[in-house]
Each structure stands twice: as C-alpha cells, then as structure tokens.
Short mmCIF file of C-alpha atoms in Angstrom, two decimals:
data_model
loop_
_atom_site.label_atom_id
_atom_site.label_comp_id
_atom_site.label_asym_id
_atom_site.label_seq_id
_atom_site.Cartn_x
_atom_site.Cartn_y
_atom_site.Cartn_z
CA MET I 1 -6.81 -47.39 -28.62
CA ARG I 2 -7.41 -45.52 -25.47
CA GLU I 3 -8.00 -42.31 -26.33
CA THR I 4 -6.75 -39.15 -24.06
CA SER I 5 -6.70 -35.23 -24.34
CA SER I 6 -3.75 -33.19 -24.68
CA SER I 7 -2.59 -30.04 -22.45
CA PRO I 8 -1.10 -27.09 -24.19
CA THR I 9 2.30 -27.95 -22.11
CA GLY I 10 2.33 -31.58 -22.84
CA SER I 11 1.11 -33.35 -20.12
CA VAL I 12 -1.58 -35.79 -21.14
CA ALA I 13 -5.16 -36.16 -19.17
CA HIS I 14 -7.69 -38.84 -19.82
CA GLY I 15 -10.63 -37.66 -20.56
CA ASN I 16 -12.49 -40.24 -18.28
CA HIS I 17 -10.97 -39.66 -15.07
CA PRO I 18 -9.84 -36.03 -14.49
CA SER I 19 -7.71 -35.03 -12.04
CA PRO I 20 -9.02 -33.16 -8.88
CA VAL I 21 -7.65 -29.57 -8.96
CA GLY I 22 -6.55 -29.77 -5.38
CA ASP I 23 -4.07 -33.03 -6.46
CA VAL I 24 -2.77 -31.08 -8.99
CA GLU I 25 -1.58 -27.90 -8.22
CA GLN I 26 -0.27 -29.48 -4.46
CA ASN I 27 3.34 -30.22 -6.80
CA LEU I 28 4.57 -27.68 -9.49
CA GLN I 29 3.13 -28.95 -12.69
CA ALA I 30 1.23 -28.05 -15.44
CA ILE I 31 -2.65 -28.26 -15.62
CA PRO I 32 -3.72 -30.83 -17.48
CA GLU I 33 -6.94 -29.62 -19.58
CA SER I 34 -9.26 -32.24 -17.88
CA SER I 35 -8.78 -30.72 -14.52
CA ARG I 36 -9.38 -26.86 -15.74
CA THR I 37 -12.54 -24.92 -15.37
CA ARG I 38 -14.87 -24.17 -18.51
CA SER I 39 -16.35 -20.87 -15.84
CA VAL I 40 -15.27 -17.64 -16.89
CA SER I 41 -16.84 -15.77 -14.33
CA GLY I 42 -14.50 -17.41 -11.69
CA GLN I 43 -11.75 -15.15 -12.85
CA PHE I 44 -13.42 -12.08 -12.83
CA TRP I 45 -14.74 -13.09 -9.06
CA ILE I 46 -11.21 -13.23 -7.98
CA TRP I 47 -9.69 -10.16 -9.71
CA ALA I 48 -12.88 -8.40 -8.35
CA GLY I 49 -12.41 -9.37 -5.08
CA ALA I 50 -8.29 -8.78 -4.78
CA ASN I 51 -9.30 -5.05 -5.69
CA LEU I 52 -12.37 -4.63 -3.52
CA ALA I 53 -10.24 -3.47 -0.74
CA PRO I 54 -9.52 -0.50 1.50
CA ILE I 55 -5.90 -0.03 -0.19
CA ASN I 56 -7.63 1.11 -3.56
CA TRP I 57 -9.49 4.29 -1.73
CA VAL I 58 -6.24 4.65 -0.02
CA LEU I 59 -4.54 4.67 -3.62
CA GLY I 60 -7.02 7.22 -4.58
CA ALA I 61 -6.95 9.28 -1.46
CA LEU I 62 -2.92 8.98 -1.56
CA GLY I 63 -2.89 11.63 -4.94
CA ILE I 64 -5.11 14.14 -3.14
CA GLN I 65 -2.71 14.03 -0.27
CA LEU I 66 0.73 14.62 -2.66
CA GLY I 67 -0.97 17.95 -4.02
CA LEU I 68 -3.30 16.75 -7.23
CA SER I 69 -6.15 18.16 -7.75
CA PHE I 70 -9.94 15.79 -7.57
CA ALA I 71 -9.64 16.17 -11.79
CA ASP I 72 -6.34 15.55 -11.57
CA THR I 73 -5.71 12.11 -10.00
CA VAL I 74 -9.36 10.87 -11.49
CA THR I 75 -7.61 10.96 -14.88
CA VAL I 76 -4.75 9.68 -13.47
CA LEU I 77 -6.61 6.70 -12.32
CA VAL I 78 -8.90 6.12 -15.53
CA VAL I 79 -6.15 6.52 -17.92
CA GLY I 80 -3.47 4.19 -15.99
CA ASN I 81 -5.48 1.54 -15.21
CA LEU I 82 -6.75 1.10 -19.01
CA ILE I 83 -3.32 0.60 -20.16
CA GLY I 84 -1.96 -0.96 -17.64
CA MET I 85 -4.72 -3.63 -17.31
CA ALA I 86 -5.39 -3.98 -21.02
CA LEU I 87 -1.34 -5.41 -20.53
CA PHE I 88 -2.45 -7.46 -17.63
CA GLY I 89 -5.00 -9.09 -19.51
CA LEU I 90 -2.49 -10.34 -21.91
CA PHE I 91 -0.42 -12.36 -18.81
CA VAL I 92 -3.81 -13.94 -18.27
CA LEU I 93 -4.13 -15.42 -21.62
CA LEU I 94 -0.60 -16.66 -21.27
CA GLY I 95 -1.22 -18.58 -18.57
CA GLN I 96 -4.87 -19.74 -19.90
CA ARG I 97 -3.51 -21.55 -23.22
CA THR I 98 0.21 -23.17 -21.17
CA GLY I 99 -1.98 -24.17 -17.97
CA THR I 100 1.72 -22.60 -16.01
CA THR I 101 2.16 -20.09 -13.57
CA GLY I 102 4.33 -16.68 -14.45
CA MET I 103 7.53 -18.23 -12.28
CA VAL I 104 7.91 -21.18 -14.63
CA LEU I 105 7.40 -19.61 -17.42
CA ALA I 106 10.44 -17.00 -16.81
CA ARG I 107 12.24 -20.08 -16.99
CA ALA I 108 12.74 -20.19 -20.73
CA VAL I 109 13.77 -16.03 -20.53
CA PHE I 110 15.79 -16.52 -17.45
CA GLY I 111 17.50 -20.21 -17.31
CA ARG I 112 16.78 -23.14 -15.35
CA ARG I 113 18.40 -21.74 -11.99
CA GLY I 114 18.83 -18.21 -13.32
CA ASN I 115 14.98 -17.59 -12.41
CA TYR I 116 15.51 -17.96 -9.42
CA LEU I 117 16.49 -14.57 -9.15
CA PRO I 118 13.26 -13.46 -10.08
CA SER I 119 11.15 -16.07 -8.57
CA ALA I 120 12.95 -15.03 -4.85
CA ILE I 121 12.18 -11.38 -6.16
CA GLN I 122 8.25 -12.39 -6.52
CA ALA I 123 8.20 -14.52 -3.30
CA VAL I 124 9.27 -11.69 -1.17
CA LEU I 125 7.26 -9.15 -2.59
CA VAL I 126 4.22 -11.13 -2.33
CA ILE I 127 5.32 -11.47 1.37
CA GLY I 128 5.47 -7.99 1.65
CA TRP I 129 1.99 -7.23 0.15
CA CYS I 130 0.65 -9.67 2.43
CA ALA I 131 1.93 -7.61 4.94
CA VAL I 132 0.47 -4.35 3.66
CA ASN I 133 -2.84 -5.43 3.01
CA THR I 134 -3.23 -6.93 6.65
CA TRP I 135 -1.36 -3.75 8.40
CA ILE I 136 -4.35 -1.60 6.54
CA ILE I 137 -6.79 -3.76 8.06
CA LEU I 138 -5.61 -2.73 11.37
CA ASP I 139 -6.50 0.61 10.73
CA LEU I 140 -9.78 0.13 9.98
CA VAL I 141 -10.36 -2.15 12.98
CA MET I 142 -8.54 -0.07 15.27
CA ALA I 143 -10.74 3.16 14.25
CA LEU I 144 -13.95 0.89 14.51
CA MET I 145 -12.32 -0.29 18.48
CA GLY I 146 -12.15 3.41 18.86
CA LYS I 147 -15.57 4.39 17.97
CA LEU I 148 -17.20 1.70 20.37
CA GLY I 149 -14.66 2.40 23.19
CA LEU I 150 -12.71 -0.25 23.14
CA VAL I 151 -9.30 1.15 22.78
CA ASP I 152 -8.04 4.83 22.54
CA PRO I 153 -7.87 5.51 18.81
CA ALA I 154 -5.25 8.53 19.84
CA ALA I 155 -3.07 5.86 21.19
CA ALA I 156 -0.33 3.33 19.08
CA ASN I 157 -2.00 0.29 20.57
CA VAL I 158 0.56 -1.73 18.84
CA GLY I 159 -0.26 -5.09 21.35
CA PRO I 160 -3.89 -5.26 19.86
CA LYS I 161 -3.04 -4.86 16.37
CA VAL I 162 -0.59 -7.71 16.66
CA VAL I 163 -2.91 -9.88 17.98
CA VAL I 164 -5.59 -9.02 15.95
CA ALA I 165 -3.37 -9.34 12.62
CA ALA I 166 -2.58 -12.85 13.98
CA LEU I 167 -6.13 -13.49 13.98
CA ILE I 168 -6.69 -12.20 10.55
CA MET I 169 -3.62 -13.95 8.96
CA GLY I 170 -4.69 -17.01 10.38
CA ILE I 171 -8.09 -16.44 8.32
CA GLN I 172 -6.18 -15.54 5.18
CA VAL I 173 -3.66 -18.68 5.45
CA THR I 174 -6.73 -21.00 6.06
CA ILE I 175 -8.32 -20.02 2.47
CA ALA I 176 -5.23 -20.49 0.73
CA TRP I 177 -4.50 -23.61 2.34
CA PHE I 178 -7.34 -25.48 0.21
CA GLY I 179 -6.22 -24.34 -3.04
CA TYR I 180 -7.66 -22.76 -5.98
CA LYS I 181 -11.66 -24.30 -5.44
CA ALA I 182 -11.26 -22.50 -2.38
CA ILE I 183 -10.18 -19.36 -3.27
CA ALA I 184 -12.44 -19.09 -6.39
CA ALA I 185 -15.47 -20.09 -4.00
CA PHE I 186 -14.53 -17.50 -1.41
CA GLU I 187 -14.57 -14.70 -3.78
CA ARG I 188 -17.76 -15.99 -6.46
CA TRP I 189 -19.63 -16.22 -2.91
CA THR I 190 -18.09 -12.71 -0.79
CA VAL I 191 -17.87 -10.45 -3.64
CA PRO I 192 -21.64 -10.06 -4.50
CA PRO I 193 -22.86 -8.63 -0.99
CA THR I 194 -19.41 -6.85 -0.67
CA LEU I 195 -20.29 -5.05 -3.65
CA LEU I 196 -23.77 -4.31 -2.24
CA VAL I 197 -22.09 -2.57 0.85
CA LEU I 198 -20.05 -0.68 -0.83
CA ILE I 199 -22.18 0.57 -3.21
CA ALA I 200 -24.59 2.22 -0.53
CA MET I 201 -21.56 3.02 0.73
CA SER I 202 -20.49 5.13 -2.17
CA ALA I 203 -24.22 6.46 -2.28
CA VAL I 204 -24.06 8.07 0.96
CA ALA I 205 -20.64 9.52 0.09
CA TRP I 206 -20.93 11.26 -2.86
CA PHE I 207 -24.86 11.96 -2.07
CA GLY I 208 -25.42 12.66 1.18
CA MET I 209 -21.64 14.42 1.77
CA HIS I 210 -20.70 17.56 0.79
CA ILE I 211 -17.98 16.56 -1.55
CA ASP I 212 -15.94 19.15 -3.22
CA TRP I 213 -15.70 17.69 -6.75
CA SER I 214 -14.04 20.77 -7.94
CA TYR I 215 -11.34 20.53 -5.46
CA ALA I 216 -7.92 22.14 -7.31
CA GLY I 217 -5.64 21.19 -4.21
CA PRO I 218 -4.52 22.58 -0.80
CA ALA I 219 -5.56 25.88 -0.30
CA GLY I 220 -2.46 28.30 -1.41
CA HIS I 221 -0.51 25.07 -2.53
CA ILE I 222 -2.53 24.37 -5.57
CA LEU I 223 -0.01 22.56 -8.30
CA HIS I 224 0.58 24.43 -11.59
CA GLY I 225 2.73 24.11 -14.97
CA ALA I 226 5.61 21.26 -13.92
CA PRO I 227 5.15 20.57 -10.63
CA ARG I 228 1.60 19.33 -11.30
CA ILE I 229 2.87 17.35 -14.58
CA ALA I 230 5.53 15.81 -11.81
CA ALA I 231 2.72 14.96 -9.28
CA MET I 232 0.33 13.54 -12.36
CA THR I 233 3.30 11.21 -13.25
CA GLY I 234 4.18 10.28 -9.34
CA VAL I 235 0.98 9.47 -8.70
CA MET I 236 0.40 7.52 -12.18
CA THR I 237 3.11 5.51 -11.12
CA VAL I 238 1.62 4.11 -8.23
CA ILE I 239 -1.94 4.25 -8.95
CA GLY I 240 -2.20 4.40 -12.67
CA ILE I 241 -0.61 2.64 -15.06
CA GLY I 242 1.83 0.66 -11.94
CA TRP I 243 -0.79 -0.75 -10.59
CA GLY I 244 -2.27 -2.79 -13.29
CA ILE I 245 1.90 -3.48 -13.55
CA THR I 246 1.88 -5.32 -9.91
CA TRP I 247 -0.28 -7.60 -11.31
CA PHE I 248 1.54 -9.20 -14.03
CA THR I 249 3.28 -11.50 -11.93
CA TYR I 250 0.11 -13.05 -10.57
CA ALA I 251 -2.26 -13.18 -13.67
CA ALA I 252 -0.53 -16.88 -15.14
CA ASP I 253 -1.23 -18.08 -11.48
CA TYR I 254 -4.73 -18.36 -11.66
CA SER I 255 -5.77 -18.00 -15.53
CA ARG I 256 -3.93 -21.37 -15.86
CA PHE I 257 -7.12 -23.50 -14.31
CA VAL I 258 -9.35 -22.18 -17.45
CA SER I 259 -9.78 -24.25 -20.04
CA ARG I 260 -8.65 -23.83 -23.17
CA SER I 261 -12.00 -24.59 -24.63
CA VAL I 262 -13.09 -20.97 -23.25
CA PRO I 263 -12.92 -18.29 -26.00
CA ARG I 264 -10.05 -15.86 -24.88
CA ARG I 265 -12.04 -12.95 -25.78
CA LYS I 266 -14.36 -13.97 -22.40
CA VAL I 267 -11.20 -14.21 -20.44
CA TYR I 268 -9.44 -11.30 -21.41
CA MET I 269 -12.50 -9.04 -20.94
CA ALA I 270 -13.24 -10.91 -17.50
CA SER I 271 -9.94 -10.49 -15.74
CA VAL I 272 -9.45 -6.96 -17.28
CA PHE I 273 -12.85 -5.77 -16.44
CA GLY I 274 -12.51 -7.60 -12.94
CA GLN I 275 -9.19 -5.49 -12.32
CA PHE I 276 -10.27 -2.50 -13.71
CA LEU I 277 -13.95 -1.82 -12.44
CA PRO I 278 -13.19 -1.96 -8.26
CA VAL I 279 -9.66 -0.09 -8.58
CA VAL I 280 -10.90 2.97 -10.60
CA TRP I 281 -14.72 3.02 -8.46
CA LEU I 282 -12.77 3.07 -5.05
CA GLY I 283 -9.66 4.86 -6.06
CA ILE I 284 -12.63 7.77 -6.90
CA LEU I 285 -14.48 7.23 -3.54
CA GLY I 286 -11.27 7.67 -1.83
CA ALA I 287 -10.16 10.61 -4.03
CA SER I 288 -13.58 12.03 -3.21
CA LEU I 289 -13.67 11.34 0.56
CA ALA I 290 -9.74 12.78 0.97
CA THR I 291 -10.77 16.24 -0.51
CA LYS I 292 -13.02 16.89 3.16
CA SER I 293 -10.48 14.83 5.22
CA GLY I 294 -7.22 15.74 3.42
CA THR I 295 -5.37 11.99 4.49
CA ALA I 296 -4.79 9.08 3.29
CA ASP I 297 -5.62 6.90 6.19
CA PRO I 298 -7.87 4.30 5.67
CA GLY I 299 -9.31 4.44 9.23
CA LYS I 300 -9.67 8.12 9.26
CA LEU I 301 -11.40 8.13 5.81
CA ILE I 302 -14.13 6.04 7.47
CA VAL I 303 -14.51 7.37 10.65
CA ASP I 304 -14.19 10.75 9.48
CA ASN I 305 -16.67 10.78 6.54
CA PHE I 306 -19.24 8.48 7.96
CA GLY I 307 -19.48 8.53 11.45
CA LEU I 308 -21.97 5.50 12.93
CA LEU I 309 -22.06 4.57 9.42
CA ALA I 310 -18.56 3.07 9.48
CA ILE I 311 -19.66 0.52 12.18
CA PRO I 312 -20.99 -1.83 9.69
CA VAL I 313 -19.31 -0.67 6.66
CA LEU I 314 -15.50 -1.40 8.84
CA PHE I 315 -16.73 -5.21 9.33
CA LEU I 316 -17.98 -6.05 5.70
CA VAL I 317 -14.51 -4.05 4.07
CA LEU I 318 -12.24 -6.65 6.25
CA HIS I 319 -13.66 -8.67 3.46
CA GLY I 320 -11.45 -6.98 0.56
CA PRO I 321 -7.82 -7.30 1.90
CA ILE I 322 -8.54 -11.14 2.99
CA ALA I 323 -9.30 -11.50 -0.73
CA THR I 324 -6.30 -10.04 -1.93
CA ASN I 325 -4.07 -11.91 0.88
CA ILE I 326 -5.39 -15.20 -0.18
CA LEU I 327 -3.88 -14.79 -3.81
CA ASN I 328 -0.61 -13.29 -2.33
CA ILE I 329 -0.46 -16.18 0.12
CA TYR I 330 -0.99 -18.68 -2.89
CA THR I 331 1.32 -17.02 -5.22
CA PHE I 332 4.03 -17.35 -2.79
CA SER I 333 4.01 -21.21 -2.77
CA VAL I 334 4.08 -21.51 -6.69
CA ALA I 335 6.69 -19.00 -6.60
CA ALA I 336 8.94 -20.82 -4.02
CA GLN I 337 8.67 -24.23 -6.22
CA ALA I 338 9.80 -22.72 -8.73
CA MET I 339 12.99 -22.37 -7.02
CA ASP I 340 12.97 -26.03 -7.10
CA ILE I 341 11.84 -25.72 -2.88
CA LYS I 342 10.67 -29.12 -2.12
CA ILE I 343 8.20 -28.24 0.20
CA LYS I 344 4.02 -28.80 -0.31
CA ARG I 345 2.67 -25.79 -1.24
CA ARG I 346 0.64 -25.98 1.74
CA ALA I 347 3.37 -25.95 4.30
CA LEU I 348 4.92 -23.22 2.26
CA ASN I 349 0.87 -21.31 2.99
CA VAL I 350 1.96 -21.12 6.62
CA PHE I 351 5.37 -20.21 6.17
CA VAL I 352 4.59 -16.96 4.23
CA GLY I 353 1.78 -16.35 7.02
CA VAL I 354 4.42 -16.04 9.20
CA LEU I 355 7.04 -14.47 7.79
CA ALA I 356 3.89 -11.41 7.15
CA LEU I 357 3.34 -11.28 10.43
CA VAL I 358 6.96 -10.18 11.15
CA GLY I 359 6.38 -7.62 8.46
CA VAL I 360 3.21 -6.25 9.63
CA VAL I 361 4.56 -5.16 13.01
CA PHE I 362 7.70 -3.70 10.73
CA PHE I 363 5.06 -1.73 8.96
CA VAL I 364 2.94 -0.78 12.24
CA MET I 365 6.20 1.07 13.47
CA GLN I 366 6.58 3.16 10.44
CA GLU I 367 4.96 6.60 11.31
CA SER I 368 3.99 7.86 7.64
CA PHE I 369 1.30 5.79 6.54
CA ALA I 370 1.61 7.79 3.19
CA ASN I 371 5.49 7.45 2.49
CA THR I 372 5.94 4.07 3.74
CA LEU I 373 3.01 3.25 0.60
CA SER I 374 4.27 5.16 -1.73
CA THR I 375 7.65 4.02 -1.47
CA TRP I 376 6.37 -0.15 -1.47
CA LEU I 377 4.80 0.45 -4.82
CA GLY I 378 7.38 2.94 -6.20
CA ALA I 379 10.13 -0.32 -5.70
CA LEU I 380 7.40 -3.19 -6.74
CA VAL I 381 7.25 -1.40 -10.29
CA ALA I 382 11.13 -0.95 -10.52
CA TRP I 383 10.82 -5.01 -11.21
CA VAL I 384 7.62 -5.54 -12.16
CA ALA I 385 8.24 -3.36 -15.13
CA ALA I 386 11.48 -4.84 -16.44
CA TRP I 387 10.21 -8.21 -16.13
CA GLY I 388 7.01 -7.70 -17.90
CA GLY I 389 8.63 -5.92 -21.20
CA ILE I 390 10.93 -9.04 -21.38
CA MET I 391 7.90 -11.58 -20.64
CA LEU I 392 6.07 -10.07 -23.51
CA VAL I 393 8.92 -9.92 -26.12
CA HIS I 394 9.93 -13.69 -25.62
CA TYR I 395 6.41 -14.71 -25.57
CA PHE I 396 5.03 -12.69 -28.42
CA TRP I 397 8.13 -12.78 -30.77
CA VAL I 398 11.01 -14.27 -30.40
CA ASP I 399 9.35 -17.78 -28.83
CA LYS I 400 6.90 -17.17 -32.05
CA ARG I 401 9.42 -17.17 -34.16
CA LYS I 402 10.76 -20.36 -32.96
CA PRO I 403 8.14 -22.02 -31.04
CA VAL I 404 8.92 -24.68 -28.26
CA GLY I 405 6.96 -27.03 -26.13
CA VAL I 406 6.54 -25.71 -22.71
CA ASP I 407 6.72 -29.11 -20.95
CA ARG I 408 10.63 -28.51 -20.91
CA LEU I 409 10.16 -25.57 -18.50
CA PHE I 410 9.78 -28.57 -16.14
CA ASP I 411 12.44 -30.12 -16.76
CA PRO I 412 14.70 -31.34 -13.74
CA ILE I 413 18.42 -29.30 -13.33
CA GLY I 414 20.56 -30.06 -15.91
CA THR I 415 18.57 -30.39 -18.94
CA LYS I 416 19.78 -29.82 -22.41
CA ARG I 417 16.73 -28.01 -23.54
CA LEU I 418 17.06 -24.98 -21.32
CA PRO I 419 20.39 -22.48 -20.47
CA VAL I 420 21.26 -23.02 -16.80
CA ILE I 421 21.44 -19.21 -16.63
CA ASN I 422 19.97 -17.38 -19.67
CA TRP I 423 22.21 -14.35 -19.48
CA ALA I 424 20.39 -12.59 -21.97
CA GLY I 425 17.06 -12.35 -19.57
CA ILE I 426 19.59 -11.62 -16.30
CA THR I 427 21.22 -9.06 -18.14
CA ALA I 428 17.70 -7.35 -19.42
CA LEU I 429 15.86 -7.19 -15.98
CA LEU I 430 18.89 -5.74 -14.14
CA VAL I 431 19.67 -2.91 -16.58
CA GLY I 432 15.94 -2.83 -16.76
CA ILE I 433 15.87 -2.37 -12.74
CA PHE I 434 18.56 0.19 -13.42
CA SER I 435 16.61 2.45 -15.74
CA THR I 436 13.58 2.40 -13.55
CA TRP I 437 15.81 3.77 -10.96
CA LEU I 438 17.43 6.43 -13.12
CA PHE I 439 13.40 7.82 -14.36
CA MET I 440 12.05 7.37 -10.19
CA TYR I 441 11.19 9.87 -8.35
CA GLY I 442 10.01 8.69 -5.16
CA VAL I 443 8.63 10.20 -1.64
CA GLU I 444 12.14 8.40 0.08
CA PRO I 445 15.69 10.37 -1.51
CA ILE I 446 16.90 6.64 -2.36
CA MET I 447 13.78 6.23 -4.63
CA GLN I 448 14.90 9.46 -6.57
CA GLY I 449 17.01 8.56 -9.76
CA PRO I 450 18.96 11.32 -11.10
CA ILE I 451 17.30 11.74 -14.21
CA ALA I 452 14.28 12.36 -12.75
CA THR I 453 15.25 14.34 -10.45
CA ALA I 454 16.86 16.41 -13.19
CA MET I 455 13.69 16.64 -14.96
CA GLY I 456 12.17 18.35 -12.34
CA GLY I 457 10.45 15.33 -10.45
CA ILE I 458 8.74 13.44 -13.90
CA ASP I 459 8.54 9.93 -13.35
CA LEU I 460 8.47 7.88 -16.24
CA SER I 461 10.18 4.62 -14.06
CA TRP I 462 7.76 2.07 -15.36
CA LEU I 463 7.75 3.25 -18.84
CA ALA I 464 11.92 3.79 -18.86
CA GLY I 465 12.36 -0.10 -17.06
CA GLY I 466 9.76 -1.86 -19.36
CA VAL I 467 11.26 -0.19 -22.71
CA VAL I 468 14.73 -1.23 -22.30
CA ALA I 469 13.95 -4.71 -20.19
CA ALA I 470 12.36 -5.41 -23.55
CA ALA I 471 15.02 -4.00 -26.16
CA VAL I 472 17.96 -5.28 -23.94
CA TYR I 473 16.54 -9.19 -24.67
CA ALA I 474 14.93 -8.23 -27.93
CA ILE I 475 18.87 -7.91 -29.00
CA LEU I 476 20.57 -10.74 -26.66
CA GLY I 477 17.86 -12.96 -26.73
CA PRO I 478 17.02 -14.81 -29.51
CA ARG I 479 20.04 -16.18 -30.34
CA VAL I 480 19.75 -18.17 -26.84
CA HIS I 481 16.51 -19.21 -27.52
CA ALA I 482 17.31 -20.55 -31.53
CA ARG I 483 20.05 -22.61 -29.62
CA TYR I 484 17.94 -24.29 -27.22
CA ALA I 485 14.43 -24.30 -29.59
CA THR I 486 16.46 -25.99 -32.78
CA ASP I 487 16.79 -29.30 -31.28
CA ALA I 488 13.47 -29.38 -29.35
CA VAL I 489 11.49 -28.00 -32.93
CA GLN I 490 13.41 -30.52 -35.02
CA GLY I 491 13.08 -33.37 -33.47
CA VAL I 492 16.66 -33.83 -31.95
CA ALA I 493 14.75 -33.81 -28.02
CA ALA I 494 11.74 -35.70 -29.39
CA ALA I 495 12.56 -38.45 -27.43
CA ASP I 496 12.24 -36.58 -24.26
CA GLN I 497 8.47 -35.02 -24.37
CA PRO I 498 5.84 -37.09 -23.26
CA ALA I 499 3.05 -38.18 -26.01
CA GLY I 500 0.60 -35.79 -27.20
CA ALA I 501 2.80 -33.05 -26.51
CA VAL I 502 1.82 -29.98 -27.91
CA PRO I 503 3.97 -27.19 -28.91
CA VAL I 504 3.76 -23.64 -27.02
CA SER I 505 2.62 -22.46 -30.58
CA GLU I 506 -1.13 -23.65 -30.64
CA GLY I 507 -1.16 -21.51 -26.98
CA VAL I 508 1.33 -18.63 -27.25
CA GLN I 509 1.49 -18.10 -31.20
CA ALA I 510 -2.58 -17.60 -30.77
CA LEU I 511 -1.46 -14.48 -29.24
CA ALA I 512 0.83 -13.53 -31.65
CA PRO I 513 1.14 -9.78 -32.91
CA GLN I 514 0.37 -10.94 -36.08
CA VAL I 515 -1.16 -13.41 -38.35
CA LEU I 516 0.77 -16.37 -38.80
CA ALA I 517 2.50 -17.38 -41.68
CA VAL I 518 1.03 -20.71 -43.75
CA ASP I 519 4.38 -22.53 -43.21
CA THR I 520 4.01 -22.48 -39.97
CA VAL I 521 1.69 -25.17 -40.56
CA GLU I 522 4.30 -27.50 -42.98
CA ASN I 523 6.85 -27.02 -40.47
CA GLY I 524 4.48 -28.89 -37.81
CA THR I 525 3.22 -26.39 -35.82
CA LEU I 526 -0.51 -25.12 -35.66
CA PRO I 527 -1.60 -21.59 -37.16
CA GLY I 528 -2.59 -18.76 -34.64
CA THR I 529 -5.13 -16.26 -34.98
CA ALA I 530 -4.39 -12.25 -35.64
CA LEU I 531 -3.32 -10.22 -32.41
CA PRO I 532 -2.07 -7.17 -33.65
CA ASP I 533 -2.74 -5.41 -30.16
CA ALA I 534 -4.96 -6.91 -27.11
CA PRO I 535 -8.64 -5.36 -28.17
CA ALA I 536 -7.97 -6.56 -31.86
CA GLU I 537 -7.04 -9.97 -30.71
CA LEU I 538 -9.93 -10.16 -28.88
CA VAL I 539 -12.55 -10.22 -31.55
CA ASN I 540 -10.89 -12.99 -33.23
CA ASP I 541 -11.59 -16.33 -31.00
#
C-alpha cells in the first residue's frame, strides 16, 4: 500500500513527490503538507520587510502633526501595536493549520457566493494599498531628485512622478509574478542590509540631532483633557491597534506555506515580532523627526532632517514599499480567485499593477498628505475590524463546537456543504461596518460618525466594529453552521470528501480557547490544545 500524507484540508500529498510551490499556488487550492516549508524565519522576514517602509515613520509623524505630544504618540504606538499584533498572530496560526487563504476560509462564514462581498472589498483595498505605498515612494524619489537638481522640488512634478511610479510598479509586479518563493527570497536577502541602514539612520537622528524628547505639542496649542483623549483614540485607530487590524486579511495567505510540523509558538512569535519591531521602531523615528519639522510628508522628513545624508538613505529605503507591495499584489490575486475568477494568478498580478498605477495618479492629485492617509486608513479599519471579529468567533468558537473539514471550502458552486449566501455572516459584517462608522471620528466630515461626534471626537471605531460584528455572528451564526456541519461530521457527506481528509478540528481546534473535551476523540475528531488567549496558547506546543 502506498503511503500518503494528508494536509489539514483534505488534500493528499505523496511524500516522495512533493509538488513545487509555484505549481500548487497557480490555482486556488489548499497547500499540501509536502509543498510547505519548515523554515519559520521566512515569516519574520516577510512581515518585517513589509513594515520596514516609509509609511511607518509617516504614521509616527502623523501623531505629532495631529497635535499629540511625543510621549502620547509613542504610548499609542507601543500599546496599540501590542494588542493589534497579538490578534494578528491568531490569523497567522489559522493559515498554518489549514493551508488556506483568508478569503477562502471566509466562505464558511459568508457562504459560497456570499463571500464574493468581502473578497471584492479586500481586492479593491489591496489595490488602494499598492497605490498608497507607491505614492509614498514618489515623494521620497522627488525629494532625492530635488537634492540632485534634477527636478524643482517646489513644482508638482506630475509627469516625473508617473514615470517613476510605472517603473517601480513593474518591479513589484515582476517579483510577485514568481509567487511565494520569490517573495520570501526577496525579503530574506534584502531586509538585513536595509535594517542596518535604518539602524544607522536612527542613530544619526537620535544622537546627532537635537530631538525634543519632551515635545508636548504645537506651541500655544498643547492638548489637554478631552481633546487630548480624543486625539489619542483617533491616532490609536490609525497607527495603533488599527495598524495590526489592517493585516488580519493578509495573514493566512502567507502562513499557509508553513508546515504544520513547525511549533505554533515559533510561527506566532516570528510573525508578530516581525510586524511589531519595525512598526514601532519606525513610528518612533518618524515621531521624533516630526518634533523638528512638524510635518508628516516623508520626503520633507528625510531631506529637512538629514540633508546630504538623505541620498544613500533614500535609495535604500525604496526597498520597504516594494517589499510591502509584492504582498499586496499577491494577495489581490488570491482574493480574486476566491471570487471564482478563472484567471491565472500571474495575469491578475499584471492587472492589479495597472489599476494601482491609476490609483497612484489619483493620490498624486490630492493636496493634503496627512488627511488623505488618515481617511484611507480609517476606511480600512471600518471593514477589517468587523471581518476579523466574525472570523475569530467562527473558527475559535462556532466551528470548535461542530468541526467541519475545510476541504468543503473548495467545493464548486452549488455544493450542499456550504450555504450559497450565509446571511448570518453578511448581516454581522454590515452591522459591524455601520457600528464602526458610528464610533469613527476621521479627518474628513464623512468619516465622522454621530456617536463619536457626540463624545467629543473620541474614536472607538475599531472596538465597536469588531465587538458588534462578533456579537451578531455569535447569535446568528451557530444555527446556520450546525445545519451544514451535521451532514459533514456524521458522514452524510463523507462520500464527497477525498481520502485522507483531516477535519479542521485537527487544525483550528488546536487553537481553541479552552481544552477540548475528551469526547472529541469518541466523535471522530482529534483533541486540541489549550488556548485561553494568545500568550497562553504559545506555551502549549
């Protein structure tokens, strides 16, 4: 009898003939165990590379520009990202255990066709992110070219910006074209030297410049009382907890390539630390520089503070946005595939590059850098917080009680093992997004909800959206799930499952918030491990 190894999704991989990752990922499918890596360092480099980018020092500077003191900005950065990244790690683990992308996992929550809604939102926002990051590169490049006398830094330079954007977009699309292995290799080899340059850059800034570490706010406009609290909550939404939340939908797309034999603690810590370290470090750098220049514009932050030293720094810092955008381009392709778009991933990469370039032109035309960025990030939190709350309830509570193999998520349209539209998930998502808006207080009037306005500008949008969406799904979701789980678990749909299918209980129940009861073995599922919360789960390997 030929031996096979089963993936957690029901895919059967032959141990002697592993499928190349590049072949497996061209079409939407679970990543078999034989095609996964046992190296956890790749997760650190991917997430660190994605965040060693100018946008993160811009976000730190944004806190200063919006009126906060240096101490308040740093507090929001550290505390907010500790919470946000801790939650992000749970989505990383979910991808490792199932071998499946985030948008495919969402089919169980929103339905086979109902999942088109969140997948479409994700695809559109990914295009926006790609445009935002490329736009920030343009400011840096124009600042450099101005120093060299190649352009007039005071001019709009729309033409040169579009040309540079097209060249950079081509680089990003090319790297993403070759898939996960190329992305991981790019990050692994380029992050260390970039990290060294940024360490030197920080040393020059913090020890060679007169940073005002006691900066309390703009002279004559120092915030106190309710206005100070309101500003802190707004910045928390944009650069604190909100920053970690914006990565929820990406996490599983890359952790699905990590073998289930790798201890969960290592995968969790590598991913979370890879996110947390550069975000907080660069945020503090940006905030400290902003105390001198009072701006959030990345080009001015560098040129005004570093002078001629900006030339080598600007060249190397270009790495960060490119490293981020190759994730955006790749994630767009798998989100589009989750909508049953029958186009190869590589063709989708080119498509998103073109659309993102159009977005770059739009951002170039905007006059207010800080307002545009703040509005964009606030809009992201509005939907991802709701989506994340629903997904956590489903996979850490609802599916734990009645586990079902994730192989059904790849069933064709019309399957009896998934609802066409899961109105429980759709309703929870829409109510969550609406709740987010009610408690949001963004820069633009349209992003200022009535409840946040009544509270004097206090922004609790991320909390309201996540909690309300999770609560609604906790009420409506279990009944729908039970209707489709019963047949799959008890064998009515067993004939449809491939040989060797492993129920999701082996993967997701290992992440459950409590120790599974002994009777799970009697019911044909495997016992999981304790996970009272993220930190406690990590010691239970």
